mmCIF file of C-alpha atoms in Angstrom:
data_model
loop_
_atom_site.group_PDB
_atom_site.id
_atom_site.type_symbol
_atom_site.label_atom_id
_atom_site.label_comp_id
_atom_site.label_asym_id
_atom_site.label_seq_id
_atom_site.Cartn_x
_atom_site.Cartn_y
_atom_site.Cartn_z
ATOM 1 C CA UNK A 25 45.378 -147.131 43.587
ATOM 2 C CA UNK A 26 43.360 -147.176 40.226
ATOM 3 C CA UNK A 27 45.502 -150.241 40.228
ATOM 4 C CA UNK A 28 44.462 -151.836 42.198
ATOM 5 C CA UNK A 29 40.671 -150.588 42.477
ATOM 6 C CA UNK A 30 40.366 -152.453 38.209
ATOM 7 C CA UNK A 31 41.509 -155.165 39.883
ATOM 8 C CA UNK A 32 38.810 -155.473 41.951
ATOM 9 C CA UNK A 33 36.428 -154.696 39.626
ATOM 10 C CA UNK A 34 38.447 -157.899 37.853
ATOM 11 C CA UNK A 35 38.238 -160.716 40.536
ATOM 12 C CA UNK A 36 34.038 -159.093 40.364
ATOM 13 C CA UNK A 37 33.755 -159.696 36.838
ATOM 14 C CA UNK A 38 35.396 -163.873 37.139
ATOM 15 C CA UNK A 39 33.420 -164.471 40.337
ATOM 16 C CA UNK A 40 29.651 -163.228 39.232
ATOM 17 C CA UNK A 41 30.685 -165.656 36.123
ATOM 18 C CA UNK A 42 30.367 -161.740 34.207
ATOM 19 C CA UNK A 43 33.947 -162.359 31.482
ATOM 20 C CA UNK A 44 32.179 -163.668 29.385
ATOM 21 C CA UNK A 45 35.239 -164.023 26.430
ATOM 22 C CA UNK A 46 33.280 -162.988 23.146
ATOM 23 C CA UNK A 47 33.256 -160.143 21.408
ATOM 24 C CA UNK A 48 30.353 -158.970 20.184
ATOM 25 C CA UNK A 49 32.417 -156.651 16.313
ATOM 26 C CA UNK A 50 35.822 -157.576 16.110
ATOM 27 C CA UNK A 51 39.000 -158.276 14.077
ATOM 28 C CA UNK A 52 40.869 -161.615 15.140
ATOM 29 C CA UNK A 53 42.148 -159.763 17.928
ATOM 30 C CA UNK A 54 39.789 -156.517 19.422
ATOM 31 C CA UNK A 55 38.493 -155.279 22.356
ATOM 32 C CA UNK A 56 35.594 -153.117 21.997
ATOM 33 C CA UNK A 57 35.164 -150.339 24.363
ATOM 34 C CA UNK A 58 32.285 -152.209 27.117
ATOM 35 C CA UNK A 59 34.232 -154.904 27.165
ATOM 36 C CA UNK A 60 36.942 -153.388 29.148
ATOM 37 C CA UNK A 61 34.836 -152.431 32.837
ATOM 38 C CA UNK A 62 37.075 -151.761 34.710
ATOM 39 C CA UNK A 63 38.893 -148.696 32.453
ATOM 40 C CA UNK A 64 35.430 -147.115 32.522
ATOM 41 C CA UNK A 65 33.304 -148.351 36.034
ATOM 42 C CA UNK A 66 35.245 -146.128 38.127
ATOM 43 C CA UNK A 67 33.896 -142.671 35.798
ATOM 44 C CA UNK A 68 30.890 -144.007 37.231
ATOM 45 C CA UNK A 69 29.810 -146.479 39.680
ATOM 46 C CA UNK A 70 28.991 -143.754 42.102
ATOM 47 C CA UNK A 71 26.966 -141.157 38.906
ATOM 48 C CA UNK A 72 23.216 -141.619 38.442
ATOM 49 C CA UNK A 73 23.641 -143.177 34.536
ATOM 50 C CA UNK A 74 21.253 -143.477 31.365
ATOM 51 C CA UNK A 75 21.926 -146.189 28.621
ATOM 52 C CA UNK A 76 21.560 -145.575 25.090
ATOM 53 C CA UNK A 77 21.840 -149.091 24.124
ATOM 54 C CA UNK A 78 19.774 -151.272 21.470
ATOM 55 C CA UNK A 79 20.537 -155.739 21.203
ATOM 56 C CA UNK A 80 23.484 -154.934 20.519
ATOM 57 C CA UNK A 81 25.113 -153.707 23.600
ATOM 58 C CA UNK A 82 25.661 -156.417 24.863
ATOM 59 C CA UNK A 83 28.976 -158.041 26.990
ATOM 60 C CA UNK A 84 28.930 -161.454 26.056
ATOM 61 C CA UNK A 85 25.290 -162.714 26.295
ATOM 62 C CA UNK A 86 25.069 -160.861 29.415
ATOM 63 C CA UNK A 87 23.863 -156.796 28.305
ATOM 64 C CA UNK A 88 25.450 -153.716 28.792
ATOM 65 C CA UNK A 89 22.062 -152.783 31.078
ATOM 66 C CA UNK A 90 21.739 -156.110 33.169
ATOM 67 C CA UNK A 91 26.078 -156.100 33.763
ATOM 68 C CA UNK A 92 25.764 -152.523 35.152
ATOM 69 C CA UNK A 93 22.865 -153.306 37.040
ATOM 70 C CA UNK A 94 24.698 -156.613 38.908
ATOM 71 C CA UNK A 95 27.458 -154.196 39.485
ATOM 72 C CA UNK A 96 25.314 -152.430 41.327
ATOM 73 C CA UNK A 97 25.256 -149.565 38.582
ATOM 74 C CA UNK A 98 22.227 -147.378 39.385
ATOM 75 C CA UNK A 99 21.569 -146.721 35.982
ATOM 76 C CA UNK A 100 18.270 -144.609 35.690
ATOM 77 C CA UNK A 101 16.640 -144.958 31.899
ATOM 78 C CA UNK A 102 17.564 -145.795 28.784
ATOM 79 C CA UNK A 103 17.472 -144.429 25.695
ATOM 80 C CA UNK A 104 16.877 -146.710 22.517
ATOM 81 C CA UNK A 105 17.548 -145.820 18.754
ATOM 82 C CA UNK A 106 16.164 -146.692 15.524
ATOM 83 C CA UNK A 107 14.766 -149.578 15.264
ATOM 84 C CA UNK A 108 14.587 -149.961 19.367
ATOM 85 C CA UNK A 109 15.705 -151.804 22.294
ATOM 86 C CA UNK A 110 15.990 -154.977 21.695
ATOM 87 C CA UNK A 111 16.104 -154.119 17.802
ATOM 88 C CA UNK A 112 13.229 -155.081 16.451
ATOM 89 C CA UNK A 113 10.969 -152.823 14.352
ATOM 90 C CA UNK A 114 10.690 -151.908 10.788
ATOM 91 C CA UNK A 115 13.271 -150.186 9.299
ATOM 92 C CA UNK A 116 11.247 -145.298 10.326
ATOM 93 C CA UNK A 117 9.162 -147.400 12.326
ATOM 94 C CA UNK A 118 7.265 -145.118 15.248
ATOM 95 C CA UNK A 119 8.887 -146.714 18.015
ATOM 96 C CA UNK A 120 6.973 -146.059 21.264
ATOM 97 C CA UNK A 121 8.236 -145.021 25.538
ATOM 98 C CA UNK A 122 8.023 -147.882 27.177
ATOM 99 C CA UNK A 123 9.156 -149.684 30.963
ATOM 100 C CA UNK A 124 12.536 -152.553 30.286
ATOM 101 C CA UNK A 125 10.184 -155.468 31.266
ATOM 102 C CA UNK A 126 13.250 -157.756 32.705
ATOM 103 C CA UNK A 127 14.742 -154.543 34.783
ATOM 104 C CA UNK A 128 11.588 -152.294 35.019
ATOM 105 C CA UNK A 129 13.957 -149.342 33.910
ATOM 106 C CA UNK A 130 12.535 -146.594 31.960
ATOM 107 C CA UNK A 131 12.933 -146.344 28.049
ATOM 108 C CA UNK A 132 12.565 -143.246 25.953
ATOM 109 C CA UNK A 133 12.447 -143.570 22.405
ATOM 110 C CA UNK A 134 15.508 -141.560 20.226
ATOM 111 C CA UNK A 135 13.385 -141.844 17.477
ATOM 112 C CA UNK A 136 10.160 -140.813 14.703
ATOM 113 C CA UNK A 137 9.445 -136.960 16.294
ATOM 114 C CA UNK A 138 11.462 -137.645 19.227
ATOM 115 C CA UNK A 139 15.396 -137.533 17.673
ATOM 116 C CA UNK A 140 16.841 -135.399 20.722
ATOM 117 C CA UNK A 141 17.059 -136.128 25.264
ATOM 118 C CA UNK A 142 15.070 -132.780 26.783
ATOM 119 C CA UNK A 143 16.349 -131.446 30.131
ATOM 120 C CA UNK A 144 13.328 -133.497 31.464
ATOM 121 C CA UNK A 145 14.632 -136.429 30.198
ATOM 122 C CA UNK A 146 18.189 -135.645 30.898
ATOM 123 C CA UNK A 147 16.931 -134.947 34.362
ATOM 124 C CA UNK A 148 18.551 -136.387 37.219
ATOM 125 C CA UNK A 149 21.353 -137.547 34.570
ATOM 126 C CA UNK A 150 25.282 -137.161 35.496
ATOM 127 C CA UNK A 151 26.533 -139.383 32.538
ATOM 128 C CA UNK A 152 25.499 -140.877 29.903
ATOM 129 C CA UNK A 153 26.784 -144.103 27.853
ATOM 130 C CA UNK A 154 26.042 -144.994 23.892
ATOM 131 C CA UNK A 155 27.121 -148.385 23.880
ATOM 132 C CA UNK A 156 25.695 -149.206 20.140
ATOM 133 C CA UNK A 157 26.884 -151.288 17.215
ATOM 134 C CA UNK A 158 27.464 -148.627 13.786
ATOM 135 C CA UNK A 159 28.223 -150.460 9.843
ATOM 136 C CA UNK A 160 30.227 -146.789 8.784
ATOM 137 C CA UNK A 161 27.826 -145.258 6.380
ATOM 138 C CA UNK A 162 26.362 -141.524 6.941
ATOM 139 C CA UNK A 163 22.693 -142.784 5.925
ATOM 140 C CA UNK A 164 23.039 -145.717 9.646
ATOM 141 C CA UNK A 165 21.343 -143.165 12.152
ATOM 142 C CA UNK A 166 23.465 -143.728 14.847
ATOM 143 C CA UNK A 167 25.169 -141.348 14.075
ATOM 144 C CA UNK A 168 22.737 -139.120 13.055
ATOM 145 C CA UNK A 169 21.239 -140.251 16.864
ATOM 146 C CA UNK A 170 24.897 -139.965 18.493
ATOM 147 C CA UNK A 171 24.834 -136.078 17.252
ATOM 148 C CA UNK A 172 21.854 -135.516 19.032
ATOM 149 C CA UNK A 173 23.062 -136.982 22.192
ATOM 150 C CA UNK A 174 26.024 -135.163 21.657
ATOM 151 C CA UNK A 175 23.666 -131.351 21.882
ATOM 152 C CA UNK A 176 21.573 -132.280 24.592
ATOM 153 C CA UNK A 177 24.701 -133.462 26.720
ATOM 154 C CA UNK A 178 26.333 -130.634 26.931
ATOM 155 C CA UNK A 179 22.872 -128.281 26.730
ATOM 156 C CA UNK A 180 22.481 -129.939 29.692
ATOM 157 C CA UNK A 181 25.672 -130.146 31.597
ATOM 158 C CA UNK A 182 25.867 -134.623 31.416
ATOM 159 C CA UNK A 183 29.095 -135.907 30.054
ATOM 160 C CA UNK A 184 29.356 -138.218 27.528
ATOM 161 C CA UNK A 185 31.537 -141.979 27.627
ATOM 162 C CA UNK A 186 31.337 -143.671 23.860
ATOM 163 C CA UNK A 187 32.485 -147.397 24.548
ATOM 164 C CA UNK A 188 33.448 -147.328 21.104
ATOM 165 C CA UNK A 189 33.121 -150.372 18.657
ATOM 166 C CA UNK A 190 35.264 -151.260 15.041
ATOM 167 C CA UNK A 191 33.933 -150.594 12.377
ATOM 168 C CA UNK A 192 33.230 -153.094 9.794
ATOM 169 C CA UNK A 193 33.368 -151.087 6.746
ATOM 170 C CA UNK A 194 36.091 -148.085 8.075
ATOM 171 C CA UNK A 195 39.410 -149.674 6.145
ATOM 172 C CA UNK A 196 37.759 -147.159 3.405
ATOM 173 C CA UNK A 197 35.942 -143.303 2.884
ATOM 174 C CA UNK A 198 34.381 -143.312 0.147
ATOM 175 C CA UNK A 199 31.256 -141.251 -2.084
ATOM 176 C CA UNK A 200 29.993 -137.628 -2.038
ATOM 177 C CA UNK A 201 30.350 -135.317 0.653
ATOM 178 C CA UNK A 202 27.165 -133.591 2.694
ATOM 179 C CA UNK A 203 26.088 -130.518 1.853
ATOM 180 C CA UNK A 204 24.320 -128.747 4.074
ATOM 181 C CA UNK A 205 20.685 -128.427 2.421
ATOM 182 C CA UNK A 206 20.300 -132.177 2.384
ATOM 183 C CA UNK A 207 21.135 -132.151 5.643
ATOM 184 C CA UNK A 208 18.693 -134.612 7.185
ATOM 185 C CA UNK A 209 18.743 -137.950 9.671
ATOM 186 C CA UNK A 210 19.796 -139.996 7.355
ATOM 187 C CA UNK A 211 22.669 -137.450 6.949
ATOM 188 C CA UNK A 212 23.143 -135.232 9.500
ATOM 189 C CA UNK A 213 26.909 -134.003 8.516
ATOM 190 C CA UNK A 214 29.602 -132.879 6.192
ATOM 191 C CA UNK A 215 31.125 -136.773 6.379
ATOM 192 C CA UNK A 216 30.369 -138.727 2.976
ATOM 193 C CA UNK A 217 28.570 -141.968 2.334
ATOM 194 C CA UNK A 218 31.693 -144.062 3.926
ATOM 195 C CA UNK A 219 33.393 -142.201 6.532
ATOM 196 C CA UNK A 220 35.501 -144.285 7.846
ATOM 197 C CA UNK A 221 34.993 -143.830 11.662
ATOM 198 C CA UNK A 222 34.336 -145.145 14.564
ATOM 199 C CA UNK A 223 32.215 -144.052 16.286
ATOM 200 C CA UNK A 224 34.272 -142.130 18.701
ATOM 201 C CA UNK A 225 36.706 -140.409 15.766
ATOM 202 C CA UNK A 226 33.385 -139.500 14.834
ATOM 203 C CA UNK A 227 31.669 -137.892 18.049
ATOM 204 C CA UNK A 228 35.232 -136.139 18.341
ATOM 205 C CA UNK A 229 35.392 -134.654 14.865
ATOM 206 C CA UNK A 230 31.841 -133.766 15.536
ATOM 207 C CA UNK A 231 33.440 -131.527 18.985
ATOM 208 C CA UNK A 232 36.619 -130.598 16.738
ATOM 209 C CA UNK A 233 34.405 -128.792 14.577
ATOM 210 C CA UNK A 234 32.228 -127.465 16.011
ATOM 211 C CA UNK A 235 28.876 -129.291 13.604
ATOM 212 C CA UNK A 236 26.887 -129.313 16.793
ATOM 213 C CA UNK A 237 24.122 -127.239 17.521
ATOM 214 C CA UNK A 238 26.190 -123.161 17.805
ATOM 215 C CA UNK A 239 29.556 -124.847 17.704
ATOM 216 C CA UNK A 240 28.685 -126.417 21.422
ATOM 217 C CA UNK A 241 30.515 -129.003 22.965
ATOM 218 C CA UNK A 242 29.328 -131.701 24.636
ATOM 219 C CA UNK A 243 31.825 -133.684 27.939
ATOM 220 C CA UNK A 244 32.830 -136.378 25.323
ATOM 221 C CA UNK A 245 35.191 -139.461 27.037
ATOM 222 C CA UNK A 246 35.465 -142.252 23.936
ATOM 223 C CA UNK A 247 37.120 -146.036 25.581
ATOM 224 C CA UNK A 248 38.808 -147.096 22.695
ATOM 225 C CA UNK A 249 38.277 -150.606 20.892
ATOM 226 C CA UNK A 250 41.926 -152.311 21.931
ATOM 227 C CA UNK A 251 44.186 -154.255 19.731
ATOM 228 C CA UNK A 252 42.155 -152.390 16.024
ATOM 229 C CA UNK A 253 42.869 -151.118 13.672
ATOM 230 C CA UNK A 254 40.677 -149.893 10.812
ATOM 231 C CA UNK A 255 42.662 -151.481 7.948
ATOM 232 C CA UNK A 256 41.030 -155.455 9.990
ATOM 233 C CA UNK A 257 38.307 -156.891 8.590
ATOM 234 C CA UNK A 258 35.650 -156.779 11.460
ATOM 235 C CA UNK A 259 32.968 -159.392 11.794
ATOM 236 C CA UNK A 260 29.710 -158.378 13.491
ATOM 237 C CA UNK A 261 28.350 -161.230 15.961
ATOM 238 C CA UNK A 262 24.777 -159.145 15.854
ATOM 239 C CA UNK A 263 22.611 -158.035 13.445
ATOM 240 C CA UNK A 264 23.440 -154.786 14.052
ATOM 241 C CA UNK A 265 19.693 -153.929 13.364
ATOM 242 C CA UNK A 266 17.023 -156.556 11.628
ATOM 243 C CA UNK A 267 17.754 -155.728 7.373
ATOM 244 C CA UNK A 268 21.683 -156.091 7.736
ATOM 245 C CA UNK A 269 21.291 -159.444 9.120
ATOM 246 C CA UNK A 270 25.847 -160.669 7.855
ATOM 247 C CA UNK A 271 29.191 -159.129 7.069
ATOM 248 C CA UNK A 272 28.029 -159.078 3.844
ATOM 249 C CA UNK A 273 24.576 -157.456 3.807
ATOM 250 C CA UNK A 274 26.385 -155.244 5.695
ATOM 251 C CA UNK A 275 29.688 -154.997 3.198
ATOM 252 C CA UNK A 276 27.186 -154.598 0.383
ATOM 253 C CA UNK A 277 24.809 -151.666 2.195
ATOM 254 C CA UNK A 278 26.897 -148.451 1.335
ATOM 255 C CA UNK A 279 26.672 -149.486 -2.161
ATOM 256 C CA UNK A 280 22.980 -150.690 -2.201
ATOM 257 C CA UNK A 281 21.268 -148.019 0.177
ATOM 258 C CA UNK A 282 21.035 -145.797 -2.557
ATOM 259 C CA UNK A 283 17.788 -147.987 -4.304
ATOM 260 C CA UNK A 284 15.769 -147.122 -1.218
ATOM 261 C CA UNK A 285 14.928 -144.024 -3.344
ATOM 262 C CA UNK A 286 14.057 -145.984 -6.632
ATOM 263 C CA UNK A 287 11.934 -149.249 -7.724
ATOM 264 C CA UNK A 288 14.582 -151.096 -7.098
ATOM 265 C CA UNK A 289 14.702 -153.106 -4.386
ATOM 266 C CA UNK A 290 17.071 -154.469 -2.427
ATOM 267 C CA UNK A 291 15.888 -157.375 -0.632
ATOM 268 C CA UNK A 292 13.411 -156.506 2.328
ATOM 269 C CA UNK A 293 10.699 -158.833 2.474
ATOM 270 C CA UNK A 294 13.016 -161.357 2.115
ATOM 271 C CA UNK A 295 16.232 -163.598 3.704
ATOM 272 C CA UNK A 296 18.947 -161.085 1.448
ATOM 273 C CA UNK A 297 17.873 -158.325 2.680
ATOM 274 C CA UNK A 298 20.690 -155.691 1.240
ATOM 275 C CA UNK A 299 22.082 -158.740 -0.249
ATOM 276 C CA UNK A 300 19.690 -159.162 -3.404
ATOM 277 C CA UNK A 301 18.824 -156.346 -5.891
ATOM 278 C CA UNK A 302 15.519 -156.446 -8.120
ATOM 279 C CA UNK A 303 12.987 -154.525 -10.191
ATOM 280 C CA UNK A 304 9.734 -155.695 -12.022
ATOM 281 C CA UNK A 305 11.014 -154.585 -15.120
ATOM 282 C CA UNK A 306 11.436 -158.925 -16.709
ATOM 283 C CA UNK A 307 14.108 -159.925 -18.310
ATOM 284 C CA UNK A 308 16.941 -158.399 -16.264
ATOM 285 C CA UNK A 309 19.273 -159.898 -14.609
ATOM 286 C CA UNK A 310 20.148 -163.626 -14.043
ATOM 287 C CA UNK A 311 18.438 -163.659 -10.393
ATOM 288 C CA UNK A 312 14.227 -163.676 -9.050
ATOM 289 C CA UNK A 313 12.598 -162.670 -6.206
ATOM 290 C CA UNK A 314 9.202 -162.438 -4.447
ATOM 291 C CA UNK A 315 9.358 -159.473 -1.442
ATOM 292 C CA UNK A 316 7.208 -160.676 1.360
ATOM 293 C CA UNK A 317 6.309 -158.861 4.217
ATOM 294 C CA UNK A 318 8.225 -160.564 7.537
ATOM 295 C CA UNK A 319 9.505 -159.399 11.356
ATOM 296 C CA UNK A 320 11.117 -155.544 10.009
ATOM 297 C CA UNK A 321 9.540 -155.051 6.370
ATOM 298 C CA UNK A 322 5.650 -155.908 7.379
ATOM 299 C CA UNK A 323 5.587 -153.833 3.928
ATOM 300 C CA UNK A 324 8.478 -153.582 1.493
ATOM 301 C CA UNK A 325 8.984 -152.402 -1.584
ATOM 302 C CA UNK A 326 8.031 -154.234 -3.398
ATOM 303 C CA UNK A 327 6.024 -156.165 -2.628
ATOM 304 C CA UNK A 328 4.071 -159.499 -3.695
ATOM 305 C CA UNK A 329 6.090 -158.423 -7.480
ATOM 306 C CA UNK A 330 8.708 -160.923 -9.476
ATOM 307 C CA UNK A 331 11.539 -158.941 -9.375
ATOM 308 C CA UNK A 332 14.218 -159.464 -12.586
ATOM 309 C CA UNK A 333 17.514 -158.373 -11.092
ATOM 310 C CA UNK A 334 21.014 -159.649 -9.263
ATOM 311 C CA UNK A 335 22.239 -162.184 -5.584
ATOM 312 C CA UNK A 336 25.196 -160.423 -4.662
ATOM 313 C CA UNK A 337 25.642 -163.016 -1.879
ATOM 314 C CA UNK A 338 28.842 -164.240 -3.473
ATOM 315 C CA UNK A 339 30.187 -160.485 -3.811
ATOM 316 C CA UNK A 340 33.342 -159.280 -2.518
ATOM 317 C CA UNK A 341 32.440 -156.402 -0.717
ATOM 318 C CA UNK A 342 36.107 -155.259 0.353
ATOM 319 C CA UNK A 343 36.800 -155.052 -3.198
ATOM 320 C CA UNK A 344 33.407 -153.540 -4.095
ATOM 321 C CA UNK A 345 33.880 -150.995 -2.059
ATOM 322 C CA UNK A 346 31.388 -148.112 -3.092
ATOM 323 C CA UNK A 347 30.138 -149.208 -6.038
ATOM 324 C CA UNK A 348 27.308 -147.118 -8.445
ATOM 325 C CA UNK A 349 27.618 -150.043 -10.341
ATOM 326 C CA UNK A 350 24.179 -150.960 -9.732
ATOM 327 C CA UNK A 351 22.385 -148.783 -9.922
ATOM 328 C CA UNK A 352 23.931 -147.452 -13.156
ATOM 329 C CA UNK A 353 22.545 -150.933 -14.500
ATOM 330 C CA UNK A 354 18.764 -150.197 -13.675
ATOM 331 C CA UNK A 355 18.313 -146.790 -15.139
ATOM 332 C CA UNK A 356 20.243 -147.718 -17.669
ATOM 333 C CA UNK A 357 18.082 -150.716 -18.441
ATOM 334 C CA UNK A 358 14.769 -149.340 -17.261
ATOM 335 C CA UNK A 359 15.234 -146.271 -19.893
ATOM 336 C CA UNK A 360 17.010 -143.670 -17.899
ATOM 337 C CA UNK A 361 14.225 -141.262 -16.822
ATOM 338 C CA UNK A 362 12.978 -140.047 -14.224
ATOM 339 C CA UNK A 363 11.056 -141.649 -13.322
ATOM 340 C CA UNK A 364 13.310 -144.734 -11.777
ATOM 341 C CA UNK A 365 14.046 -142.179 -8.988
ATOM 342 C CA UNK A 366 10.907 -143.306 -6.964
ATOM 343 C CA UNK A 367 11.583 -140.411 -3.985
ATOM 344 C CA UNK A 368 13.412 -138.119 -5.953
ATOM 345 C CA UNK A 369 13.684 -135.933 -2.388
ATOM 346 C CA UNK A 370 14.652 -139.189 0.015
ATOM 347 C CA UNK A 371 17.334 -140.699 -2.648
ATOM 348 C CA UNK A 372 19.199 -136.473 -2.993
ATOM 349 C CA UNK A 373 19.175 -136.218 0.938
ATOM 350 C CA UNK A 374 20.853 -140.986 0.724
ATOM 351 C CA UNK A 375 23.717 -138.663 -1.330
ATOM 352 C CA UNK A 376 23.855 -136.010 0.359
ATOM 353 C CA UNK A 377 23.648 -133.848 -2.559
ATOM 354 C CA UNK A 378 21.035 -133.747 -5.723
ATOM 355 C CA UNK A 379 24.342 -133.737 -8.487
ATOM 356 C CA UNK A 380 24.234 -138.124 -8.392
ATOM 357 C CA UNK A 381 21.053 -137.124 -9.682
ATOM 358 C CA UNK A 382 21.112 -134.442 -12.081
ATOM 359 C CA UNK A 383 24.215 -136.308 -12.958
ATOM 360 C CA UNK A 384 22.294 -139.618 -14.221
ATOM 361 C CA UNK A 385 19.738 -138.491 -15.939
ATOM 362 C CA UNK A 386 22.333 -135.482 -17.996
ATOM 363 C CA UNK A 387 24.118 -138.503 -19.270
ATOM 364 C CA UNK A 388 27.178 -138.788 -17.220
ATOM 365 C CA UNK A 389 29.416 -141.747 -16.713
ATOM 366 C CA UNK A 390 30.065 -142.807 -13.757
ATOM 367 C CA UNK A 391 33.535 -142.335 -13.685
ATOM 368 C CA UNK A 392 32.941 -138.610 -14.900
ATOM 369 C CA UNK A 393 30.353 -138.713 -11.609
ATOM 370 C CA UNK A 394 33.076 -140.396 -9.367
ATOM 371 C CA UNK A 395 36.274 -137.900 -10.151
ATOM 372 C CA UNK A 396 32.790 -134.680 -9.226
ATOM 373 C CA UNK A 397 33.101 -135.486 -5.036
ATOM 374 C CA UNK A 398 36.683 -136.451 -5.188
ATOM 375 C CA UNK A 399 37.651 -132.501 -3.845
ATOM 376 C CA UNK A 400 35.353 -132.701 -0.676
ATOM 377 C CA UNK A 401 36.453 -135.838 -0.344
ATOM 378 C CA UNK A 402 40.079 -134.922 -0.354
ATOM 379 C CA UNK A 403 39.525 -131.650 2.733
ATOM 380 C CA UNK A 404 37.097 -134.308 4.096
ATOM 381 C CA UNK A 405 40.140 -136.770 4.547
ATOM 382 C CA UNK A 406 42.567 -134.253 6.032
ATOM 383 C CA UNK A 407 39.932 -134.024 8.765
ATOM 384 C CA UNK A 408 39.755 -137.129 9.165
ATOM 385 C CA UNK A 409 43.209 -137.204 9.830
ATOM 386 C CA UNK A 410 43.008 -134.755 12.650
ATOM 387 C CA UNK A 411 40.561 -137.311 15.027
ATOM 388 C CA UNK A 412 41.898 -141.039 13.963
ATOM 389 C CA UNK A 413 42.191 -142.994 17.329
ATOM 390 C CA UNK A 414 42.873 -145.771 14.855
ATOM 391 C CA UNK A 415 45.366 -146.833 12.199
#
């Protein structure tokens, strides 16, 4: 019966022109969870649904919300993460609740002071569906949104279905593991900077390791990506946020995001976001740029100042991995002083520890610093192994 039901769903898809053979994020043949609608539609067809989605949540050229409404799925609310439902808001910008003009559905922002759905938010909802493209780093806030959504579902007896997606930085694991005292929205769980998990795997880990508040458990179903393994090279068809416009930026993001707590620009306010690095100290590097207000970065760091540094658009990011070499270059060239860290507390939250900053100020080498996090990384890898869906 279940097989016949799947065939009927597929026929309905073809008849409505919804079966576009396009993946949002894929290796050469990967099929993300949202495209496997015959797998999850039987779970939700007679349920009241909430969606945790943004602009990346599309099947072909059609948003998941529109697709499910066409199939008469009773969607009640949309929950939107950082950057909003349409993905255009600046990083860290306040996002108001509202209404989607196309569907009329209420939109609840899960950012700012309201990061976690409340009991009232979830009133009248049986199942939440989470479908957002992540980039595989601890400080990218979509995984923190997932953490709070899981807690809310567990507390309010709501089932969660994750439509899983490939991780473009899923081919390696690296960086310091977050220490509890540095937990924040840019890192809630004891995982390294580059965690090597899909959001589905990470959700299983949060449940299995009792990382949710009071160790509560979420009723979780993951629709896995088909024909995908972590070693695959993943191409992202839609920018997951305004300042990660392409695969190059996504690959450099783990190494450059630490600069957010320093006096170095990583291209916000240019058309090469997270693909350049520079500061307003004349003579550094071999490239110059000037950050200016642009959509997604209306007040960028070092706005209007000529920055000296590097063009990284041609760097092999898979070979680079998570590197400290650019961080060390600017730290050393600008005097090895505490003033390099314009926001020490934020830098430490991004790193997940204050040891990285302290060791740099003590004059430790990159090799010594990398050695300091290997034991924690080894223990994390043992935990990760238990929850892997993709090999």
